[in-house]
Each structure stands twice: as structure tokens, then as C-alpha cells.
XYZ file of C-alpha atoms in Angstrom:
575
model
C 95.264 83.220 123.058
C 96.001 80.535 120.673
C 98.959 82.386 118.144
C 100.750 81.069 115.331
C 104.629 80.719 115.967
C 106.590 83.101 113.734
C 108.905 80.087 113.625
C 106.481 78.435 111.294
C 106.805 81.472 108.930
C 110.705 80.891 108.346
C 110.268 79.934 104.729
C 109.182 83.664 104.233
C 111.860 85.062 106.155
C 114.846 86.774 104.380
C 117.601 87.775 106.975
C 118.914 91.504 106.558
C 122.766 91.641 105.538
C 123.413 95.215 106.702
C 123.161 97.333 109.778
C 119.832 99.172 110.270
C 119.976 102.666 108.114
C 116.529 103.775 109.380
C 115.178 104.064 113.268
C 112.264 104.428 114.941
C 111.713 107.152 117.848
C 108.458 107.824 119.708
C 107.337 111.284 120.101
C 104.030 112.126 121.424
C 100.374 111.026 121.848
C 98.043 111.490 119.016
C 95.009 111.745 121.736
C 92.419 110.440 119.016
C 92.991 106.837 116.946
C 94.257 108.680 113.767
C 93.169 105.876 111.491
C 92.391 108.784 108.774
C 95.749 110.636 108.339
C 96.586 113.571 105.855
C 99.796 115.532 105.599
C 98.384 119.164 105.007
C 101.284 121.649 105.560
C 104.807 121.493 106.967
C 103.422 121.822 110.511
C 100.281 120.026 110.417
C 98.652 116.803 109.778
C 94.881 116.325 109.791
C 93.502 113.338 111.574
C 90.127 111.635 111.696
C 88.763 108.916 114.158
C 85.336 107.675 114.912
C 83.600 109.217 118.078
C 85.354 107.150 120.642
C 85.854 107.915 124.526
C 89.380 109.332 123.341
C 91.491 111.378 125.878
C 91.488 114.425 123.543
C 89.050 116.635 124.492
C 87.028 119.406 122.851
C 86.723 122.845 124.618
C 83.116 121.508 126.010
C 84.813 118.630 127.608
C 83.290 115.998 125.315
C 85.805 113.551 123.207
C 87.005 114.901 120.090
C 87.148 112.279 117.168
C 88.995 115.028 114.788
C 92.082 116.892 115.292
C 95.479 118.474 114.048
C 98.784 116.997 114.770
C 101.660 119.578 114.985
C 104.882 118.378 113.880
C 106.793 120.956 115.751
C 105.514 120.202 119.090
C 104.464 116.607 118.470
C 101.110 117.572 120.091
C 97.733 117.255 119.010
C 94.694 119.929 119.238
C 91.079 119.154 118.835
C 88.569 119.824 115.675
C 85.203 120.118 116.291
C 83.168 118.225 113.367
C 79.736 117.347 113.234
C 79.410 113.743 111.289
C 81.066 110.631 111.973
C 84.074 110.419 109.979
C 84.738 106.900 110.706
C 85.767 104.755 107.424
C 86.029 107.564 104.992
C 87.903 108.578 102.200
C 88.822 112.056 100.434
C 91.452 114.005 98.749
C 92.539 117.702 97.883
C 90.404 119.446 95.042
C 91.872 122.139 92.723
C 91.383 125.050 94.965
C 93.413 123.705 97.551
C 90.573 122.510 100.048
C 90.905 119.174 101.594
C 87.287 116.904 101.319
C 86.806 113.665 103.304
C 83.721 111.966 102.104
C 81.779 109.066 103.619
C 81.728 107.840 107.192
C 79.777 105.540 109.356
C 76.091 105.759 110.819
C 75.614 106.620 114.467
C 74.689 103.539 116.910
C 73.846 104.109 120.552
C 77.212 103.865 121.968
C 78.389 105.543 125.288
C 81.028 108.081 124.470
C 79.932 108.859 120.904
C 79.371 112.455 121.719
C 77.091 114.297 119.594
C 77.976 112.896 116.084
C 75.301 112.754 113.272
C 75.195 109.988 110.414
C 78.598 110.378 108.489
C 77.958 108.135 105.496
C 76.747 110.983 103.201
C 79.168 113.482 104.990
C 81.369 115.934 103.026
C 83.919 117.570 105.285
C 85.846 120.699 104.041
C 89.336 121.699 105.739
C 91.282 124.426 104.455
C 93.116 125.865 102.620
C 95.046 126.458 105.967
C 97.861 128.531 105.866
C 98.517 128.888 109.525
C 101.535 127.077 110.896
C 99.933 126.841 114.360
C 96.543 125.828 112.658
C 94.745 128.567 114.473
C 93.964 131.116 111.313
C 91.457 131.139 108.801
C 90.373 127.797 106.880
C 92.045 125.924 109.620
C 88.415 124.310 110.828
C 86.351 121.749 109.441
C 83.122 122.825 107.567
C 80.145 120.771 107.384
C 76.382 121.474 106.275
C 74.751 117.708 106.158
C 71.520 119.277 105.058
C 72.989 120.809 101.649
C 76.257 119.765 101.326
C 76.293 115.751 101.112
C 76.937 112.731 98.934
C 74.200 111.476 96.593
C 74.035 108.121 98.510
C 75.397 106.824 101.742
C 79.019 105.635 101.651
C 81.060 103.340 104.340
C 84.628 102.346 103.272
C 84.522 104.121 99.453
C 87.538 105.517 97.782
C 87.930 109.112 96.532
C 90.498 109.945 93.803
C 91.568 113.378 92.376
C 90.902 113.721 88.699
C 92.010 115.918 85.872
C 89.006 118.627 86.422
C 90.282 119.023 90.078
C 87.197 117.316 91.387
C 87.125 114.056 93.344
C 85.824 110.662 91.707
C 84.279 108.454 94.398
C 83.868 104.708 94.046
C 81.838 102.164 96.046
C 81.383 101.502 99.519
C 78.411 100.097 101.468
C 75.319 101.035 103.267
C 76.147 99.319 106.698
C 79.174 97.976 108.776
C 79.949 94.819 107.328
C 82.999 92.397 106.943
C 81.815 91.093 103.533
C 79.993 93.562 101.067
C 76.720 92.131 100.008
C 74.483 92.996 97.134
C 71.889 94.341 99.158
C 73.904 96.899 101.042
C 76.542 97.428 98.236
C 77.107 100.916 96.696
C 78.114 99.273 93.530
C 78.443 102.934 91.742
C 80.281 106.034 91.260
C 79.466 109.722 91.859
C 81.684 112.875 91.785
C 82.107 115.781 93.939
C 81.360 118.528 93.105
C 78.594 116.692 90.987
C 79.391 116.901 87.346
C 77.021 118.989 85.234
C 73.955 116.825 84.297
C 74.695 114.159 86.862
C 73.399 116.177 89.888
C 71.584 113.669 92.189
C 72.524 110.699 90.281
C 75.297 107.834 90.359
C 76.758 105.787 87.745
C 76.144 102.125 88.106
C 79.399 99.901 88.008
C 79.332 96.151 86.478
C 82.701 95.912 87.781
C 82.116 96.740 91.534
C 79.058 93.850 91.141
C 81.340 91.545 89.741
C 83.654 91.691 92.675
C 81.457 91.352 95.463
C 81.640 90.350 98.353
C 85.251 91.555 98.743
C 85.154 95.307 97.010
C 85.165 97.660 99.841
C 87.736 100.439 99.728
C 88.634 99.509 95.967
C 91.853 100.430 95.184
C 92.132 103.019 92.464
C 94.735 104.839 90.502
C 94.279 107.700 87.953
C 96.306 107.027 84.813
C 98.105 109.281 82.606
C 95.490 108.932 80.102
C 93.000 109.958 82.547
C 91.454 106.873 82.717
C 91.019 105.466 86.307
C 92.400 101.767 87.152
C 90.529 99.924 89.877
C 91.167 96.638 91.811
C 88.901 95.126 93.992
C 88.917 91.402 95.213
C 90.929 89.622 92.702
C 90.000 91.526 89.729
C 90.965 94.979 87.949
C 89.454 97.212 85.254
C 90.569 100.164 82.989
C 87.629 102.613 83.486
C 86.847 105.955 80.966
C 85.847 108.469 83.275
C 84.714 110.837 80.145
C 82.631 107.999 78.373
C 81.409 105.796 81.721
C 83.072 103.008 79.742
C 84.965 99.882 80.995
C 87.805 99.668 78.608
C 89.482 96.591 79.551
C 89.655 93.858 82.182
C 92.957 93.027 83.299
C 93.901 89.427 83.976
C 93.111 88.061 87.636
C 95.692 88.514 90.296
C 97.795 85.337 90.024
C 97.339 82.074 91.784
C 94.275 83.031 93.479
C 95.273 86.159 95.466
C 92.906 88.650 96.593
C 93.818 91.885 98.369
C 89.966 93.527 98.758
C 88.632 93.928 102.213
C 88.615 91.784 104.411
C 91.813 90.101 102.600
C 93.380 93.448 102.548
C 96.355 93.345 100.534
C 97.928 96.880 99.262
C 98.129 98.334 96.090
C 100.375 101.397 94.859
C 101.045 103.311 91.713
C 104.639 103.121 91.157
C 106.422 106.727 90.125
C 105.808 108.188 86.650
C 108.800 109.566 84.452
C 108.907 111.840 81.632
C 108.395 111.441 78.795
C 105.878 108.594 78.463
C 104.656 108.370 82.016
C 104.267 105.000 81.573
C 102.311 103.664 84.683
C 103.058 100.547 86.686
C 101.099 99.303 89.264
C 102.127 96.994 92.388
C 99.946 94.995 94.438
C 101.196 92.575 97.280
C 100.089 90.656 100.479
C 96.233 89.846 101.065
C 94.924 86.191 100.932
C 94.481 83.320 98.746
C 91.238 82.257 100.598
C 88.286 81.842 98.320
C 85.709 84.691 98.827
C 83.251 82.140 99.465
C 84.746 81.539 102.783
C 82.370 81.972 105.872
C 83.511 83.887 108.794
C 83.173 80.857 111.175
C 85.705 79.316 108.690
C 88.392 82.082 109.194
C 91.088 82.117 111.495
C 93.039 84.893 113.216
C 95.944 82.581 112.210
C 95.348 82.009 108.800
C 98.470 82.897 106.944
C 98.522 85.727 104.783
C 99.910 86.074 101.205
C 103.527 87.054 100.324
C 102.996 87.277 96.831
C 103.549 90.645 94.938
C 102.638 91.291 91.379
C 103.107 94.207 89.180
C 101.976 95.129 85.837
C 102.434 97.967 83.187
C 99.375 99.599 81.991
C 100.251 99.692 78.106
C 99.320 97.574 75.525
C 102.730 95.734 75.919
C 102.507 95.429 79.410
C 99.187 93.906 79.769
C 99.893 91.558 77.166
C 103.023 90.260 79.256
C 100.770 90.177 82.423
C 101.379 90.245 85.869
C 105.089 89.969 87.087
C 105.283 87.902 90.357
C 107.701 88.306 92.945
C 107.555 87.627 96.922
C 107.709 89.653 100.200
C 110.210 88.347 102.698
C 106.953 87.393 104.902
C 103.148 87.139 104.575
C 101.383 90.574 104.862
C 97.853 91.617 105.577
C 96.684 95.322 106.335
C 100.016 96.457 105.323
C 100.587 99.855 103.776
C 102.901 101.833 101.519
C 104.579 104.980 101.627
C 106.344 106.377 98.515
C 109.888 107.759 99.414
C 110.905 110.904 97.274
C 113.493 108.490 95.620
C 110.975 106.434 94.153
C 111.258 103.674 96.447
C 108.419 102.336 98.742
C 108.649 101.777 102.225
C 106.065 98.785 103.259
C 104.894 98.842 106.828
C 102.218 98.074 109.594
C 99.759 95.263 109.522
C 100.060 91.539 110.610
C 101.425 88.095 108.997
C 97.944 86.443 109.850
C 94.269 87.022 109.926
C 91.979 89.757 107.973
C 90.756 93.102 108.804
C 87.908 94.112 110.461
C 86.542 94.460 113.950
C 86.411 90.973 115.708
C 84.033 88.531 113.676
C 86.055 85.738 112.356
C 85.753 82.024 114.131
C 88.321 82.110 116.639
C 88.212 86.083 117.162
C 86.397 85.985 120.575
C 89.372 85.028 122.799
C 91.660 87.803 121.374
C 89.197 90.491 120.588
C 90.764 90.885 116.956
C 90.504 89.498 113.435
C 94.366 89.391 113.111
C 97.570 88.025 114.891
C 101.304 88.113 114.484
C 101.941 91.703 114.181
C 104.344 92.690 111.237
C 106.870 94.819 113.385
C 109.526 95.243 110.619
C 109.294 96.716 107.387
C 110.106 95.917 103.954
C 111.738 98.499 101.576
C 110.591 97.882 97.572
C 112.932 99.181 95.336
C 110.724 100.128 92.316
C 113.488 100.404 89.477
C 115.745 97.216 90.223
C 115.470 94.218 88.133
C 112.808 91.387 89.343
C 114.549 89.546 92.394
C 116.398 92.863 93.416
C 113.798 94.939 94.545
C 112.619 93.759 97.930
C 114.910 93.960 101.020
C 114.646 94.391 104.835
C 118.470 95.247 105.059
C 118.451 98.559 107.003
C 114.983 98.303 108.157
C 114.459 98.339 112.025
C 111.735 96.851 114.345
C 109.382 98.623 116.350
C 108.152 97.420 119.464
C 104.558 99.258 119.131
C 102.302 96.543 117.044
C 100.319 98.827 114.204
C 97.406 96.707 113.406
C 93.777 97.316 112.092
C 93.327 101.108 111.726
C 97.083 101.927 111.768
C 98.216 104.725 109.664
C 101.556 106.389 108.235
C 102.591 109.147 105.963
C 105.533 110.970 104.732
C 106.240 114.347 106.272
C 107.616 117.433 104.879
C 111.081 116.868 106.894
C 111.228 113.772 104.910
C 110.787 110.973 107.567
C 107.370 108.911 108.103
C 105.243 109.519 110.970
C 103.667 106.217 112.141
C 100.325 106.232 114.242
C 97.190 104.453 115.476
C 95.957 100.923 115.808
C 92.608 99.699 117.358
C 91.113 96.703 115.965
C 88.605 96.910 118.819
C 85.131 98.884 118.576
C 85.882 100.635 121.515
C 88.933 102.488 123.342
C 90.850 99.782 124.960
C 94.001 100.863 127.116
C 96.553 98.703 128.486
C 95.465 99.425 131.963
C 91.875 98.936 131.393
C 91.614 95.611 129.693
C 90.141 93.177 131.977
C 89.292 90.530 129.383
C 93.331 90.554 128.594
C 92.161 91.062 124.697
C 95.075 91.847 122.393
C 96.486 94.729 120.985
C 95.107 97.790 123.065
C 94.283 101.359 121.364
C 97.329 102.868 120.518
C 97.987 106.595 120.759
C 101.611 106.555 120.658
C 103.158 108.339 117.780
C 106.390 107.413 116.183
C 108.373 108.762 113.648
C 110.878 106.628 111.096
C 113.818 108.127 109.689
C 116.834 107.407 107.384
C 120.153 107.728 108.838
C 120.632 111.286 107.062
C 118.095 112.505 108.886
C 118.824 110.861 112.332
C 122.433 111.568 111.810
C 121.828 115.396 110.474
C 123.942 114.155 107.452
C 124.398 116.846 104.775
C 121.535 116.810 102.354
C 119.835 119.054 99.491
C 118.577 122.142 100.706
C 115.595 124.151 99.111
C 116.334 127.797 99.821
C 113.646 129.094 97.513
C 110.743 127.658 95.326
C 107.459 128.895 93.572
C 104.415 128.504 95.385
C 102.267 127.947 92.302
C 103.217 126.737 88.858
C 100.758 126.569 85.555
C 100.707 123.087 83.866
C 103.614 122.682 81.390
C 105.363 125.831 82.537
C 108.741 126.077 83.989
C 109.994 127.477 87.521
C 113.148 127.980 89.317
C 114.409 126.411 92.399
C 117.323 127.806 94.360
C 118.980 124.652 95.800
C 121.918 123.543 97.609
C 123.571 120.095 96.875
C 126.249 118.882 99.139
C 129.442 118.102 97.281
C 129.386 114.630 98.910
C 126.104 113.863 96.769
C 126.844 116.121 93.712
C 128.307 113.152 91.538
C 125.101 110.990 92.140
C 121.620 111.207 90.112
C 119.456 114.120 90.612
C 115.858 113.864 90.909
C 113.018 116.180 91.546
C 109.921 114.774 93.006
C 106.412 115.859 92.735
C 103.962 114.171 95.191
C 100.822 113.763 96.848
C 100.793 111.740 100.162
C 97.339 110.159 99.850
C 94.402 109.925 101.823
C 95.609 107.431 104.278
C 93.391 105.004 105.990
C 92.887 101.126 106.652
C 96.391 100.687 104.891
C 95.286 102.251 101.526
C 96.811 105.481 100.612
C 94.056 106.751 98.031
C 95.730 109.549 95.570
C 99.061 108.860 96.546
C 101.322 109.810 93.632
C 104.852 110.761 92.607
C 106.002 112.409 89.376
C 109.297 112.778 88.639
C 109.565 116.373 86.916
C 112.074 117.366 84.035
C 114.903 119.678 85.070
C 118.106 121.138 84.700
C 120.657 122.215 87.403
C 123.122 125.454 86.616
C 125.090 126.116 89.944
C 122.264 126.684 92.523
C 119.242 127.188 90.370
C 117.080 124.097 89.380
C 114.792 124.941 87.000
C 111.942 122.562 86.620
C 108.748 121.829 84.300
C 105.371 121.292 85.779
C 103.389 118.133 84.357
C 102.025 118.748 81.082
C 98.397 118.304 82.176
C 96.136 117.399 84.951
C 96.145 113.484 83.782
C 99.801 113.323 85.217
C 98.991 115.125 88.192
C 95.659 116.434 89.248
C 95.348 120.323 89.561
C 95.818 121.391 93.384
C 98.450 120.876 96.256
C 101.857 118.972 95.863
C 104.792 118.671 97.442
C 108.475 118.938 95.921
C 111.398 117.268 97.120
C 115.041 117.399 95.607
C 116.575 114.037 95.553
C 120.554 113.885 95.020
C 122.342 110.511 95.218
C 119.152 109.095 96.973
C 119.151 111.395 99.677
C 116.241 113.844 99.713
C 115.656 117.462 100.973
C 112.702 118.519 103.399
C 109.552 118.889 101.021
C 108.027 122.452 99.813
C 104.420 122.922 99.102
C 103.418 124.071 95.789
C 99.924 124.711 94.038
C 99.630 123.019 90.539
C 97.100 124.569 88.301
C 95.529 127.891 88.490
C 94.147 127.322 91.906
C 90.413 127.678 90.863
C 87.474 125.761 91.980
C 86.388 122.490 90.528
C 85.520 121.535 87.969
C 88.357 122.977 86.127
C 88.841 123.342 82.382
C 91.431 121.078 80.741
C 94.828 122.905 81.552
C 98.257 122.193 80.186
C 99.038 120.512 77.029
C 98.437 116.684 75.718
C 101.305 114.688 75.312
C 102.101 111.448 73.679
C 101.841 108.536 75.984
C 101.565 104.685 75.761
C 99.074 104.392 78.941
C 95.949 102.441 78.565
């Protein structure tokens, strides 16, 4: 195996200046490769994989490719599903159901069980209110003959929108490293379908223009209800209601591309009242041209360390992309929004590309990437340029998390880190005759800040509403430790997103207006569904940068989508 020495990456490295304040601990094994990971409740996460020869077994003895992770016991239990869920997307809808869409066809590969073609798949889970995951709603419902997408989609993106439904973007007909005009789904659809659009899709000129690097388009719903979509090195603001491209943004600077297989990350930064001005961060990826051939690509091609952010207002777009740099180059990294509004960047590699082994020198390693990024990065979103990015207090994990890794915030306030499998089969450390790199990873880690590790005082939510209408007020009974009382108080309303392939689709944090009187915290829900889509959410209380455990809440009336407009319009500057 030829590998780039990390010494050659030293120009990118900034040394940490303080003792670690976060730490890893390994707890349990996932049983499947949870390359799709969704926090469902305080006790459960939903996991989807592809039909491998996984150690987690269904009651009939066949390998499972879906399951529930139990946070209280750090164990997995299998879920039975019908379709191949590999490389799907999804999100919650307004009634609390989690919907996963798209997937992969099924080839004649041993160990794939009885999975059927998942590319038009629709998988419904919940609402599951059982802490043990054994009650009503805690199974996956599928009816492929009558409940399915309009077209086949592998590597799509799904976003929660204001009417409580999902807006589904792009994808491909077949497995591919680069998308192509003959296989691309350069279009949009909705689930459930919009009235008058049943059985149809909306063609997208933007997706056509961003071939061949437009798989898993990075999309964010803006406070106006418009959608920002980033693919390849381009971005567009799209009006869902009029089916109109409103604006193409300037290209990502300096030739950077973040679309598959270059695979940088993008994240909507926290939204704050009263204007909820949206700023989007995009980092990593590659500066290689999208005309490069697979034979010309190498596992040792150094990724980009560039970050850029832009505010989606008229003034922000006129100012353009603001450039910063990560301590090291990153590909396949992912972002976890913390309740404080900071962004924890982790997983992935310093060199190479995403995808199964296909680049010129992948044969020797069995992977498309090398040099795992084992130390994370903290992005402090509110600080001035030049002060936002640090590795001070950030630990190193002994476990490489490469292609198909995942990480999610939990109700406890720490981060679950899981998965990694750059191979099209299960490859274990004790069954690796060709000595390929980065075996399949089932070990689960938790990444915790010191106030959790040390059981230090933190805010405690004793009582909170379980449902809140848009623009309505609610009260939370909360205890703020005296040691934190002098610091800033924040109330964070969050969606952790649908996590897969380094992309946290729908990930969102909205700071809520609030007042504190004694132990009573009065909060005001988002004014409407453009600020936060109707459906499930999490609330965390943050005092002086230290956050509570999260509690679940339903935002809106909890009805089936599409919902009529709820709440009130607000004056905003967002495009």
C-alpha cells in the first residue's frame, strides 16, 4: 500500500494549545453498518444499511440490514424491511413519522437476503413512543407495490419543508462514481405527492448543469421557504412554490468542488430571531476538475482544506463567499451541530475520494481514500474570521471512520460515532486475506464534552411541553446551576438530520426567543414552518456554553402532510 505521509500535510496543521476537553469512549457494537443514522428518541436511533452478511440477525436467522440502537444498553436489535435501503435519504414529516426514500437495486450477491429493489422505496417508521422500541409504530412499514416514489433514486436528498412533507432532490438510476446524463435523475418530487403533481417530477436545469458531480445534492430550506441547493461547485436558490430558479450564486472559490465523489460538507448555520438570516458553510472536497477520469484519480490526492461561507441575503450574496481554512484537508467529513451553535467536524480522510474502490490505484487498498482523519475540528460559528476554527481540546480516535461512517447528536448531549465500510462486502480484521485497508467497522463510540464526562453541573429540564403551535408560547421548568448562571442563556430547537455519507440532510438549529423568571423559562415557538418545518424537534437549554439533555417536542398541529400554512409571516431578509 502506498500512502501519503502525514508529514507532507504539515502546512495544513495547527497544533492544539490546550488539554483535551472532549473524549471518546467505545461502547457496544452496532451489528450492522449504520451508514444511515437517525436519532429517534431519547433511547433509540434508527439505523439502515445494505443487505450484507452482517452479524445482527433477524428472527429467521438471516442477516439484518436495519435495526434500532438502544442508547440505554448500547446494543442493537434488528428491524425487518423489504427493500434495499442502501444510499437513501429521508426526514420526519409533520405527523411524526420518519420517512426514508430511495435506495439501491439488488444484485445477485451472496448474503443479500431477500431484499428487493429499493430505488423507489418509501420506508415509514413511527411515531415510536416506546422506550424499548417494541411498541406500536416501532417497526418499518413498506408497501412497494402501492407506496413508492415516482422515479428510481440512488443518492438523493430529502428535505423537510413548510407544509410538513418532503422535497426530494436528484439522484441516479444506478450505482456510479460520477453521475451521467443517461442515468441521472435531474429532477425533483415531493412525498407525499403534491396535488396535481401525482406521478410526475419537476425537471431541474441546475442538476443538469452540475453533472457529473451532483449526487447527494446539499440542500437547505431557507427562512423564506426557498431552498438552497449546492452540487459540484455551484449553488442555486430555488422557489418551491413557483418552480423557479431565483438565483445562481458565485461558484465555490478557487476551483473547490464538494459534490460526490469529491465529497466536501455543507451545513446551514444556526438561525437566530428576529431576522433568522441564513448563513451556509461549505468545506473540504477537492480542487480536481470534474473532467478527471477514474484512472487519473488516486487515493493519495490531497483533499481541499478550504472553507467558505455565505449569507443568503442580498447584501450577503453581494459580498460573496468568505474564505477560511481547516487545519487539515478533508474529504467525507461530516458536521454535527451542537446545541451551543458550534459545529463539530469529524470522520473522513485527508486524501482520496468517496465511493467504492474505483480510482486508478484503489486495487491495492480496496478503497478510494487513505490517511484517515482521526482528530476532529471545532467550528465556532459566531466568532470573527480567523478565530472560528480550532482543534484545541479535540481528541483523536483510534478508529478510522472512512466511507460510510456516521455521527449524530444524542438526547444526552453527546455524539454517537459509528460505522465505516469502504468495501462492497463485509471485511473483518480477522478475515482479510488480501490485507485491504480499513475493515468494516461495527464498534460504536461516544464523543463527549468534559461536563458530561466529568458529570459536572449542567442545566436540567424538569418539565416541558410535548407540543407547541407555531408562534405560541410555552413554559419549561428548568434548573440553571449557579456556576453557569452568569453566562449567556440559549434555547435551541433542533433537527439532527438524516445522516448518511457525510451529509446531514435537514440538520437545523433555531434559537428560540425566551425569558427566564426563577425556574420558569418561557419560550416562543418559531413563527412559521419556513423557520422550522412542522413535526418532531428537540429542545436543549444552554447556559454559558453548557447544554442540558434534550427533550422532544412536536412543532405544529401534528397532522398529516401537506399541512395548511401555520403560524404568522415575519419580516426577513433571506433570499
